[in-house]
GROMACS .gro file of C-alpha atoms in nm:
model
  441
    1MET     CA    1  -1.625   0.719   3.331
    2THR     CA    2  -1.522   1.062   3.205
    3ASN     CA    3  -1.214   1.005   2.994
    4THR     CA    4  -1.343   1.228   2.715
    5PRO     CA    5  -1.546   1.551   2.713
    6HIS     CA    6  -1.854   1.342   2.634
    7GLY     CA    7  -1.802   1.108   2.929
    8LYS     CA    8  -1.731   0.799   2.716
    9LEU     CA    9  -1.424   0.636   2.571
   10ARG     CA   10  -1.409   0.667   2.195
   11PRO     CA   11  -1.433   0.327   2.020
   12SER     CA   12  -1.079   0.354   1.881
   13ARG     CA   13  -0.932   0.427   2.224
   14LEU     CA   14  -1.140   0.153   2.384
   15ALA     CA   15  -1.013  -0.098   2.126
   16ILE     CA   16  -0.651  -0.002   2.196
   17ILE     CA   17  -0.697  -0.027   2.572
   18THR     CA   18  -0.869  -0.367   2.535
   19ALA     CA   19  -0.588  -0.494   2.314
   20LEU     CA   20  -0.321  -0.370   2.552
   21ALA     CA   21  -0.498  -0.536   2.843
   22PHE     CA   22  -0.505  -0.858   2.647
   23CYS     CA   23  -0.132  -0.824   2.581
   24VAL     CA   24  -0.063  -0.805   2.952
   25GLY     CA   25  -0.277  -1.106   3.040
   26ALA     CA   26  -0.223  -1.330   2.738
   27PRO     CA   27   0.115  -1.480   2.829
   28LYS     CA   28  -0.019  -1.609   3.162
   29ALA     CA   29  -0.346  -1.722   3.007
   30PHE     CA   30  -0.167  -1.937   2.750
   31ALA     CA   31   0.116  -2.057   2.974
   32ASP     CA   32  -0.025  -2.410   2.993
   33SER     CA   33  -0.168  -2.414   2.642
   34PRO     CA   34  -0.023  -2.595   2.335
   35LEU     CA   35  -0.034  -2.258   2.164
   36ASP     CA   36   0.296  -2.073   2.121
   37VAL     CA   37   0.182  -1.712   2.165
   38GLN     CA   38   0.391  -1.407   2.079
   39LEU     CA   39   0.299  -1.043   2.123
   40SER     CA   40   0.462  -0.734   1.984
   41ILE     CA   41   0.400  -0.364   1.940
   42ILE     CA   42   0.558  -0.133   1.685
   43LEU     CA   43   0.551   0.238   1.762
   44GLU     CA   44   0.626   0.504   1.505
   45GLY     CA   45   0.666   0.880   1.525
   46ILE     CA   46   0.723   1.108   1.226
   47TYR     CA   47   0.829   1.471   1.205
   48HIS     CA   48   0.715   1.620   0.874
   49GLU     CA   49   0.809   1.954   0.724
   50ARG     CA   50   0.714   2.070   0.375
   51LEU     CA   51   1.003   2.285   0.256
   52SER     CA   52   0.835   2.397  -0.066
   53LYS     CA   53   0.474   2.363  -0.178
   54GLY     CA   54   0.402   2.200  -0.510
   55ASN     CA   55   0.126   1.991  -0.661
   56THR     CA   56   0.025   1.715  -0.418
   57GLU     CA   57  -0.173   1.486  -0.651
   58PRO     CA   58  -0.033   1.317  -0.964
   59ALA     CA   59  -0.240   1.391  -1.275
   60GLY     CA   60  -0.480   1.117  -1.375
   61PHE     CA   61  -0.497   0.956  -1.031
   62GLY     CA   62  -0.730   1.198  -0.852
   63HIS     CA   63  -1.031   0.972  -0.907
   64ASP     CA   64  -0.898   0.734  -0.639
   65HIS     CA   65  -0.790   1.003  -0.391
   66HIS     CA   66  -1.087   1.241  -0.412
   67HIS     CA   67  -1.376   1.000  -0.446
   68ASP     CA   68  -1.522   1.083  -0.108
   69HIS     CA   69  -1.654   1.419  -0.235
   70GLY     CA   70  -1.454   1.667  -0.041
   71HIS     CA   71  -1.232   1.473   0.199
   72HIS     CA   72  -0.880   1.500   0.065
   73HIS     CA   73  -0.628   1.218   0.101
   74ASP     CA   74  -0.280   1.343   0.020
   75HIS     CA   75   0.015   1.123  -0.059
   76ASP     CA   76   0.172   1.184   0.284
   77HIS     CA   77  -0.128   1.009   0.450
   78GLY     CA   78  -0.249   1.329   0.615
   79LEU     CA   79   0.075   1.412   0.797
   80ASP     CA   80   0.056   1.748   0.971
   81SER     CA   81   0.346   1.987   0.969
   82GLY     CA   82   0.551   1.906   1.275
   83PHE     CA   83   0.516   1.599   1.497
   84ASN     CA   84   0.287   1.308   1.411
   85LEU     CA   85   0.207   0.971   1.560
   86GLY     CA   86   0.281   0.760   1.254
   87HIS     CA   87   0.142   0.422   1.163
   88SER     CA   88   0.186   0.196   1.466
   89GLU     CA   89   0.091  -0.169   1.503
   90LEU     CA   90  -0.011  -0.415   1.773
   91ALA     CA   91   0.043  -0.776   1.667
   92PHE     CA   92  -0.078  -1.100   1.825
   93GLU     CA   93   0.076  -1.412   1.671
   94ALA     CA   94   0.022  -1.776   1.771
   95ARG     CA   95   0.137  -2.116   1.657
   96LEU     CA   96  -0.035  -2.449   1.718
   97GLY     CA   97   0.254  -2.693   1.699
   98ASP     CA   98   0.340  -2.788   1.343
   99LEU     CA   99  -0.021  -2.763   1.224
  100LEU     CA  100  -0.121  -2.397   1.205
  101ASP     CA  101  -0.010  -2.047   1.280
  102GLY     CA  102  -0.203  -1.723   1.271
  103ALA     CA  103  -0.184  -1.353   1.337
  104VAL     CA  104  -0.400  -1.054   1.419
  105MET     CA  105  -0.243  -0.715   1.348
  106LEU     CA  106  -0.407  -0.390   1.454
  107GLY     CA  107  -0.287  -0.071   1.289
  108PHE     CA  108  -0.347   0.264   1.456
  109ASP     CA  109  -0.249   0.629   1.450
  110ALA     CA  110  -0.367   0.929   1.650
  111ASN     CA  111  -0.722   0.912   1.509
  112HIS     CA  112  -0.795   0.564   1.374
  113ILE     CA  113  -0.762   0.197   1.452
  114GLU     CA  114  -0.831  -0.093   1.217
  115VAL     CA  115  -0.770  -0.463   1.174
  116GLU     CA  116  -0.496  -0.473   0.912
  117GLU     CA  117  -0.447  -0.848   0.900
  118ALA     CA  118  -0.621  -1.143   1.063
  119TYR     CA  119  -0.540  -1.482   0.915
  120ILE     CA  120  -0.452  -1.847   0.977
  121ARG     CA  121  -0.199  -2.048   0.777
  122THR     CA  122  -0.125  -2.418   0.744
  123LEU     CA  123   0.223  -2.551   0.828
  124SER     CA  124   0.209  -2.923   0.759
  125LEU     CA  125   0.049  -2.981   0.418
  126PRO     CA  126   0.248  -3.227   0.206
  127ALA     CA  127   0.477  -3.160  -0.091
  128GLY     CA  128   0.538  -2.790  -0.017
  129PHE     CA  129   0.175  -2.675  -0.033
  130GLN     CA  130   0.034  -2.412   0.202
  131LEU     CA  131  -0.307  -2.249   0.254
  132LYS     CA  132  -0.371  -1.909   0.410
  133GLY     CA  133  -0.712  -1.762   0.484
  134GLY     CA  134  -0.851  -1.442   0.633
  135LYS     CA  135  -0.766  -1.078   0.578
  136PHE     CA  136  -0.408  -1.036   0.461
  137LEU     CA  137  -0.169  -0.851   0.232
  138SER     CA  138  -0.138  -1.005  -0.112
  139ASP     CA  139   0.196  -1.156  -0.213
  140ILE     CA  140   0.197  -0.988  -0.554
  141GLY     CA  141   0.518  -0.799  -0.627
  142TYR     CA  142   0.767  -0.737  -0.349
  143VAL     CA  143   0.678  -0.443  -0.126
  144ASN     CA  144   0.302  -0.515  -0.111
  145SER     CA  145   0.336  -0.794   0.149
  146HIS     CA  146   0.570  -0.589   0.373
  147HIS     CA  147   0.446  -0.366   0.654
  148GLY     CA  148   0.578  -0.012   0.682
  149HIS     CA  149   0.835  -0.094   0.949
  150ASP     CA  150   1.009  -0.325   0.700
  151TRP     CA  151   1.039  -0.062   0.426
  152HIS     CA  152   1.368   0.109   0.350
  153PHE     CA  153   1.199   0.449   0.299
  154VAL     CA  154   0.935   0.637   0.496
  155GLN     CA  155   0.675   0.639   0.219
  156ARG     CA  156   0.506   0.357   0.031
  157PRO     CA  157   0.609   0.349  -0.338
  158LEU     CA  158   0.371   0.552  -0.552
  159VAL     CA  159   0.292   0.264  -0.788
  160ASN     CA  160   0.176   0.046  -0.499
  161GLU     CA  161  -0.026   0.321  -0.332
  162TYR     CA  162  -0.203   0.467  -0.634
  163LEU     CA  163  -0.274   0.146  -0.824
  164PHE     CA  164  -0.368  -0.074  -0.526
  165GLY     CA  165  -0.455   0.157  -0.235
  166HIS     CA  166  -0.314   0.327   0.074
  167HIS     CA  167  -0.242  -0.014   0.230
  168GLY     CA  168  -0.148  -0.185  -0.095
  169LEU     CA  169  -0.355  -0.482  -0.210
  170LEU     CA  170  -0.514  -0.587   0.121
  171ASP     CA  171  -0.836  -0.788   0.122
  172THR     CA  172  -1.021  -1.085   0.267
  173GLY     CA  173  -0.982  -1.418   0.092
  174LEU     CA  174  -0.781  -1.735   0.047
  175GLN     CA  175  -0.427  -1.801  -0.077
  176ALA     CA  176  -0.281  -2.130  -0.199
  177SER     CA  177   0.095  -2.150  -0.255
  178TYR     CA  178   0.345  -2.416  -0.354
  179VAL     CA  179   0.721  -2.431  -0.284
  180PRO     CA  180   0.870  -2.730  -0.472
  181ALA     CA  181   1.182  -2.907  -0.351
  182THR     CA  182   1.424  -2.762  -0.607
  183ALA     CA  183   1.783  -2.635  -0.595
  184TRP     CA  184   1.657  -2.281  -0.652
  185TYR     CA  185   1.393  -2.123  -0.431
  186THR     CA  186   1.064  -2.125  -0.622
  187GLN     CA  187   0.721  -2.018  -0.500
  188LEU     CA  188   0.399  -2.033  -0.701
  189GLY     CA  189   0.073  -1.896  -0.567
  190ILE     CA  190  -0.286  -1.802  -0.643
  191GLU     CA  191  -0.520  -1.581  -0.438
  192VAL     CA  192  -0.896  -1.531  -0.436
  193PHE     CA  193  -1.025  -1.214  -0.267
  194GLN     CA  194  -1.367  -1.067  -0.199
  195GLY     CA  195  -1.274  -0.764  -0.412
  196GLN     CA  196  -1.483  -0.482  -0.265
  197GLU     CA  197  -1.266  -0.188  -0.159
  198ASP     CA  198  -1.304   0.189  -0.152
  199GLU     CA  199  -0.994   0.259  -0.363
  200GLY     CA  200  -0.742   0.097  -0.593
  201ILE     CA  201  -0.795  -0.173  -0.852
  202ALA     CA  202  -1.081  -0.339  -0.659
  203ARG     CA  203  -1.273  -0.017  -0.597
  204LEU     CA  204  -1.651  -0.046  -0.574
  205ASP     CA  205  -1.845   0.268  -0.480
  206ASP     CA  206  -2.194   0.260  -0.335
  207GLY     CA  207  -2.484   0.341  -0.566
  208LEU     CA  208  -2.339   0.202  -0.890
  209PRO     CA  209  -2.595   0.159  -1.171
  210ILE     CA  210  -2.514  -0.210  -1.226
  211ASN     CA  211  -2.597  -0.545  -1.071
  212LEU     CA  212  -2.280  -0.654  -0.897
  213LYS     CA  213  -2.159  -1.010  -0.922
  214ASP     CA  214  -2.132  -1.199  -0.595
  215GLY     CA  215  -1.786  -1.222  -0.444
  216PRO     CA  216  -1.517  -1.328  -0.479
  217ARG     CA  217  -1.434  -1.073  -0.749
  218LEU     CA  218  -1.054  -1.042  -0.739
  219PHE     CA  219  -0.816  -1.318  -0.852
  220THR     CA  220  -0.435  -1.301  -0.849
  221ALA     CA  221  -0.140  -1.525  -0.935
  222PHE     CA  222   0.230  -1.484  -0.862
  223ALA     CA  223   0.560  -1.665  -0.909
  224LYS     CA  224   0.889  -1.597  -0.730
  225LEU     CA  225   1.231  -1.737  -0.815
  226GLY     CA  226   1.551  -1.713  -0.610
  227PRO     CA  227   1.861  -1.873  -0.765
  228ASP     CA  228   2.143  -1.993  -0.541
  229LEU     CA  229   2.422  -1.737  -0.579
  230GLY     CA  230   2.633  -1.843  -0.284
  231ASP     CA  231   2.677  -1.709   0.066
  232TYR     CA  232   2.727  -1.341  -0.016
  233HIS     CA  233   2.465  -1.278  -0.282
  234ALA     CA  234   2.087  -1.310  -0.287
  235LEU     CA  235   1.847  -1.251  -0.575
  236GLN     CA  236   1.470  -1.284  -0.597
  237THR     CA  237   1.267  -1.214  -0.910
  238GLY     CA  238   0.892  -1.227  -0.948
  239VAL     CA  239   0.598  -1.189  -1.183
  240SER     CA  240   0.237  -1.115  -1.084
  241ALA     CA  241  -0.101  -1.084  -1.251
  242GLY     CA  242  -0.459  -1.030  -1.144
  243TYR     CA  243  -0.817  -0.990  -1.267
  244VAL     CA  244  -1.111  -0.800  -1.115
  245ARG     CA  245  -1.463  -0.899  -1.225
  246ASP     CA  246  -1.632  -0.579  -1.099
  247TYR     CA  247  -1.481  -0.231  -1.081
  248GLY     CA  248  -1.683   0.086  -1.031
  249ARG     CA  249  -1.643   0.449  -0.931
  250ILE     CA  250  -1.879   0.745  -0.917
  251GLU     CA  251  -1.754   1.098  -0.983
  252ASP     CA  252  -1.977   1.377  -0.854
  253HIS     CA  253  -2.000   1.696  -1.061
  254GLY     CA  254  -2.243   1.890  -0.845
  255ASN     CA  255  -2.570   1.889  -1.038
  256HIS     CA  256  -2.502   1.547  -1.193
  257ALA     CA  257  -2.266   1.253  -1.169
  258HIS     CA  258  -2.081   1.006  -1.390
  259ALA     CA  259  -2.037   0.636  -1.313
  260VAL     CA  260  -1.756   0.425  -1.455
  261THR     CA  261  -1.808   0.047  -1.433
  262GLY     CA  262  -1.640  -0.260  -1.581
  263ASN     CA  263  -1.353  -0.499  -1.514
  264ALA     CA  264  -0.978  -0.466  -1.472
  265PHE     CA  265  -0.659  -0.665  -1.485
  266PHE     CA  266  -0.297  -0.601  -1.393
  267THR     CA  267   0.049  -0.745  -1.459
  268GLY     CA  268   0.377  -0.676  -1.284
  269VAL     CA  269   0.741  -0.773  -1.249
  270ASP     CA  270   0.977  -0.725  -0.955
  271ALA     CA  271   1.338  -0.801  -0.860
  272VAL     CA  272   1.548  -0.764  -0.545
  273TYR     CA  273   1.924  -0.819  -0.521
  274ARG     CA  274   2.132  -0.807  -0.203
  275TYR     CA  275   2.503  -0.835  -0.139
  276TYR     CA  276   2.616  -0.944   0.209
  277ALA     CA  277   2.960  -0.811   0.294
  278GLY     CA  278   2.998  -1.043   0.594
  279ARG     CA  279   3.082  -0.760   0.832
  280GLY     CA  280   2.897  -0.662   1.146
  281TYR     CA  281   2.570  -0.464   1.166
  282GLY     CA  282   2.515  -0.429   0.791
  283HIS     CA  283   2.849  -0.262   0.718
  284GLY     CA  284   2.920  -0.298   0.346
  285ASP     CA  285   2.587  -0.460   0.264
  286TRP     CA  286   2.424  -0.339  -0.056
  287ARG     CA  287   2.069  -0.382  -0.185
  288ILE     CA  288   1.883  -0.284  -0.502
  289ALA     CA  289   1.514  -0.340  -0.572
  290GLY     CA  290   1.256  -0.241  -0.832
  291GLU     CA  291   0.901  -0.308  -0.944
  292TYR     CA  292   0.679  -0.227  -1.243
  293PHE     CA  293   0.300  -0.266  -1.263
  294LEU     CA  294   0.047  -0.198  -1.539
  295VAL     CA  295  -0.331  -0.175  -1.480
  296GLU     CA  296  -0.590  -0.182  -1.756
  297ARG     CA  297  -0.960  -0.115  -1.697
  298ASN     CA  298  -1.233  -0.189  -1.956
  299VAL     CA  299  -1.521   0.032  -1.849
  300ASP     CA  300  -1.863   0.163  -1.949
  301GLU     CA  301  -1.958   0.523  -1.878
  302HIS     CA  302  -2.299   0.607  -1.729
  303LEU     CA  303  -2.452   0.955  -1.703
  304GLU     CA  304  -2.686   1.043  -1.416
  305ARG     CA  305  -3.006   1.217  -1.516
  306ILE     CA  306  -3.300   1.346  -1.314
  307HIS     CA  307  -3.651   1.371  -1.465
  308GLY     CA  308  -3.962   1.455  -1.270
  309GLY     CA  309  -3.773   1.427  -0.943
  310HIS     CA  310  -3.654   1.075  -1.023
  311GLN     CA  311  -3.291   0.977  -1.075
  312TYR     CA  312  -3.187   0.736  -1.348
  313TRP     CA  313  -2.870   0.641  -1.533
  314VAL     CA  314  -2.801   0.635  -1.905
  315LYS     CA  315  -2.533   0.391  -2.021
  316ARG     CA  316  -2.322   0.538  -2.297
  317ASP     CA  317  -1.988   0.434  -2.449
  318ARG     CA  318  -1.717   0.183  -2.356
  319TYR     CA  319  -1.354   0.285  -2.294
  320THR     CA  320  -1.017   0.134  -2.202
  321GLU     CA  321  -0.807   0.302  -1.932
  322GLN     CA  322  -0.437   0.226  -1.881
  323GLN     CA  323  -0.209   0.335  -1.595
  324ASP     CA  324   0.127   0.211  -1.475
  325GLY     CA  325   0.419   0.293  -1.248
  326MET     CA  326   0.760   0.180  -1.134
  327TYR     CA  327   1.036   0.246  -0.884
  328LEU     CA  328   1.402   0.165  -0.840
  329GLU     CA  329   1.579   0.194  -0.505
  330THR     CA  330   1.918   0.113  -0.360
  331VAL     CA  331   2.050   0.107  -0.002
  332TYR     CA  332   2.413   0.083   0.111
  333GLY     CA  333   2.551   0.021   0.461
  334PHE     CA  334   2.840   0.265   0.470
  335ARG     CA  335   2.921   0.211   0.838
  336PRO     CA  336   2.809  -0.034   1.108
  337ARG     CA  337   2.442   0.045   1.186
  338TRP     CA  338   2.433   0.329   0.925
  339GLU     CA  339   2.284   0.315   0.576
  340LEU     CA  340   2.217   0.551   0.286
  341GLY     CA  341   1.937   0.499   0.036
  342LEU     CA  342   1.819   0.650  -0.293
  343ARG     CA  343   1.488   0.591  -0.469
  344ALA     CA  344   1.350   0.710  -0.805
  345GLU     CA  345   0.984   0.663  -0.901
  346ALA     CA  346   0.768   0.723  -1.206
  347LEU     CA  347   0.388   0.708  -1.200
  348GLY     CA  348   0.179   0.722  -1.516
  349LEU     CA  349   0.426   0.640  -1.790
  350LYS     CA  350   0.105   0.515  -1.945
  351ASN     CA  351  -0.168   0.740  -1.810
  352ARG     CA  352  -0.486   0.718  -2.015
  353VAL     CA  353  -0.797   0.782  -1.805
  354LEU     CA  354  -1.161   0.859  -1.883
  355ASP     CA  355  -1.237   1.225  -1.819
  356PHE     CA  356  -1.552   1.430  -1.862
  357HIS     CA  357  -1.672   1.754  -2.025
  358PRO     CA  358  -1.609   1.641  -2.292
  359THR     CA  359  -1.628   1.267  -2.217
  360ALA     CA  360  -1.317   1.109  -2.365
  361ILE     CA  361  -0.997   0.926  -2.278
  362GLN     CA  362  -0.738   1.182  -2.169
  363ALA     CA  363  -0.363   1.121  -2.180
  364PHE     CA  364  -0.199   1.277  -1.874
  365ASP     CA  365   0.168   1.346  -1.812
  366THR     CA  366   0.397   1.131  -1.597
  367SER     CA  367   0.462   1.218  -1.232
  368TYR     CA  368   0.794   1.158  -1.056
  369ARG     CA  369   0.930   1.133  -0.703
  370TYR     CA  370   1.291   1.118  -0.586
  371ALA     CA  371   1.394   1.037  -0.228
  372ALA     CA  372   1.716   1.011  -0.029
  373GLN     CA  373   1.734   0.863   0.320
  374LEU     CA  374   1.987   0.823   0.602
  375THR     CA  375   1.910   0.552   0.860
  376PHE     CA  376   2.075   0.477   1.195
  377ARG     CA  377   2.000   0.159   1.391
  378PRO     CA  378   2.125   0.207   1.750
  379ALA     CA  379   1.978  -0.136   1.833
  380GLU     CA  380   1.820  -0.393   1.605
  381PRO     CA  381   1.459  -0.322   1.713
  382VAL     CA  382   1.506   0.056   1.668
  383PHE     CA  383   1.581   0.278   1.371
  384ILE     CA  384   1.591   0.652   1.314
  385ARG     CA  385   1.550   0.768   0.954
  386ALA     CA  386   1.588   1.112   0.796
  387GLN     CA  387   1.450   1.148   0.444
  388LEU     CA  388   1.419   1.416   0.177
  389SER     CA  389   1.143   1.362  -0.080
  390TYR     CA  390   1.115   1.565  -0.400
  391ASP     CA  391   0.782   1.534  -0.583
  392ASP     CA  392   0.752   1.645  -0.944
  393PHE     CA  393   0.384   1.565  -0.997
  394ALA     CA  394   0.211   1.645  -1.324
  395PHE     CA  395  -0.086   1.882  -1.280
  396ASP     CA  396  -0.435   1.797  -1.404
  397ASP     CA  397  -0.558   2.132  -1.541
  398HIS     CA  398  -0.863   1.979  -1.708
  399HIS     CA  399  -0.985   1.816  -1.387
  400HIS     CA  400  -0.970   2.144  -1.198
  401ASP     CA  401  -1.138   2.336  -1.478
  402HIS     CA  402  -1.457   2.125  -1.466
  403ASP     CA  403  -1.471   2.034  -1.096
  404HIS     CA  404  -1.763   2.259  -1.011
  405GLY     CA  405  -1.795   2.399  -0.663
  406HIS     CA  406  -1.494   2.227  -0.508
  407ALA     CA  407  -1.208   2.427  -0.361
  408HIS     CA  408  -0.858   2.320  -0.458
  409GLU     CA  409  -0.520   2.436  -0.344
  410HIS     CA  410  -0.280   2.446  -0.638
  411HIS     CA  411   0.084   2.543  -0.616
  412GLU     CA  412   0.297   2.570  -0.926
  413GLY     CA  413   0.634   2.402  -0.899
  414ARG     CA  414   0.766   2.103  -0.709
  415ASN     CA  415   0.706   1.973  -0.360
  416LEU     CA  416   1.008   1.918  -0.132
  417SER     CA  417   0.951   1.752   0.207
  418PHE     CA  418   1.169   1.655   0.501
  419LEU     CA  419   1.067   1.357   0.716
  420LEU     CA  420   1.225   1.229   1.036
  421GLN     CA  421   1.103   0.885   1.143
  422LEU     CA  422   1.149   0.695   1.470
  423ASN     CA  423   1.040   0.330   1.469
  424VAL     CA  424   1.063   0.101   1.771
  425ALA     CA  425   0.965  -0.268   1.773
  426LEU     CA  426   0.893  -0.419   2.113
  427GLY     CA  427   0.833  -0.785   2.187
  428ALA     CA  428   0.852  -1.074   1.942
  429CYS     CA  429   0.866  -0.857   1.631
  430GLY     CA  430   1.163  -0.664   1.763
  431ALA     CA  431   1.346  -0.985   1.848
  432ARG     CA  432   1.297  -1.113   1.492
  433ARG     CA  433   1.375  -0.790   1.307
  434SER     CA  434   1.750  -0.846   1.271
  435THR     CA  435   1.700  -1.206   1.151
  436ARG     CA  436   1.437  -1.101   0.899
  437LEU     CA  437   1.649  -0.817   0.763
  438ALA     CA  438   1.953  -1.043   0.737
  439ASN     CA  439   1.783  -1.335   0.563
  440THR     CA  440   1.539  -1.162   0.328
  441PRO     CA  441   1.654  -1.001  -0.001
   0.00000   0.00000   0.00000
């Protein structure tokens, strides 16, 4: 087998080929089974052009996007100038009568493949209760539980990405939710996650100078309320909170390092309103949505020292870090199958983070992003989106002054980008897209 220069299929390509082969054979395999099996694939392509070069990292948030000591993760998820294979998905969903359903979703781009979600969920517990277990997106807030093909803009909101991670709050654990039989839609839920990620609120680096507690370490709670506003209006509001027992990051400074360890909690509010005009293909429909989250970390600072060839850590002072963010977006269907959208974001309205040399809490400026999009849906499973994004990110001068030995590209001014996105949903997901968009705020 000589599919690559080394004579072997790369693991990511082999996984994709295996999954595709399963997709072809699965319908026949389960034809006589009580399982109701559905398969779908979502393909995405993005053209990206940076029209002006500005700062690419918001001040105060570099500790979660540079922690791998040299490998840079920019806010465009590594998009090259020109054509890119965006974030595509292969989904396998099954239902066992009225008892259980489950899903496995593989996310992939040109270079990586990973299991994004793999969970089972109960369907028949009494009194509106439901359990969900596996690896899944948390139901905190609004956008966190939605995959990229359900967003109304190309990019994930900054507050969700920088406070919770590139995929939002995604972890392995258990969720229990309750939907009471009331006149208004009400959902209450709690989640327990393992809480060991490489970024975001549940970050835990290797080599921390503490004894970690056994998992689970991350606990969340959420409540959602949707009053009955009639046939043409829909509103959903929500509140969320969470607590992390162990948080830890290591920042390398060349000849020494600093470790920051402790616990963290977050709170958030969200709201989504939608007006249905009753015309065809979204004409006249209007939607507005927004979220706000605040994260607070109570941490100890440790200094790495080396004596006689042996490394050890010295625990020093305790600090409190605070960071937050919000966004507000609106989308209007100005013609059948056409929509216009505007989004404004602020990251770091509160932006107090532990910095070093000298070691102290630093207050960084707020970063902003503004985006405008035009979307055309020639068929319900397909959309084409053009977007302009204008980033006005605060610059962290202090971080660059003391970051010894690391090369940084810094451009004064703002960053303006053009993105053209093509998204196609094939199979069961494509068949459900119009129903989901029509019935969800």
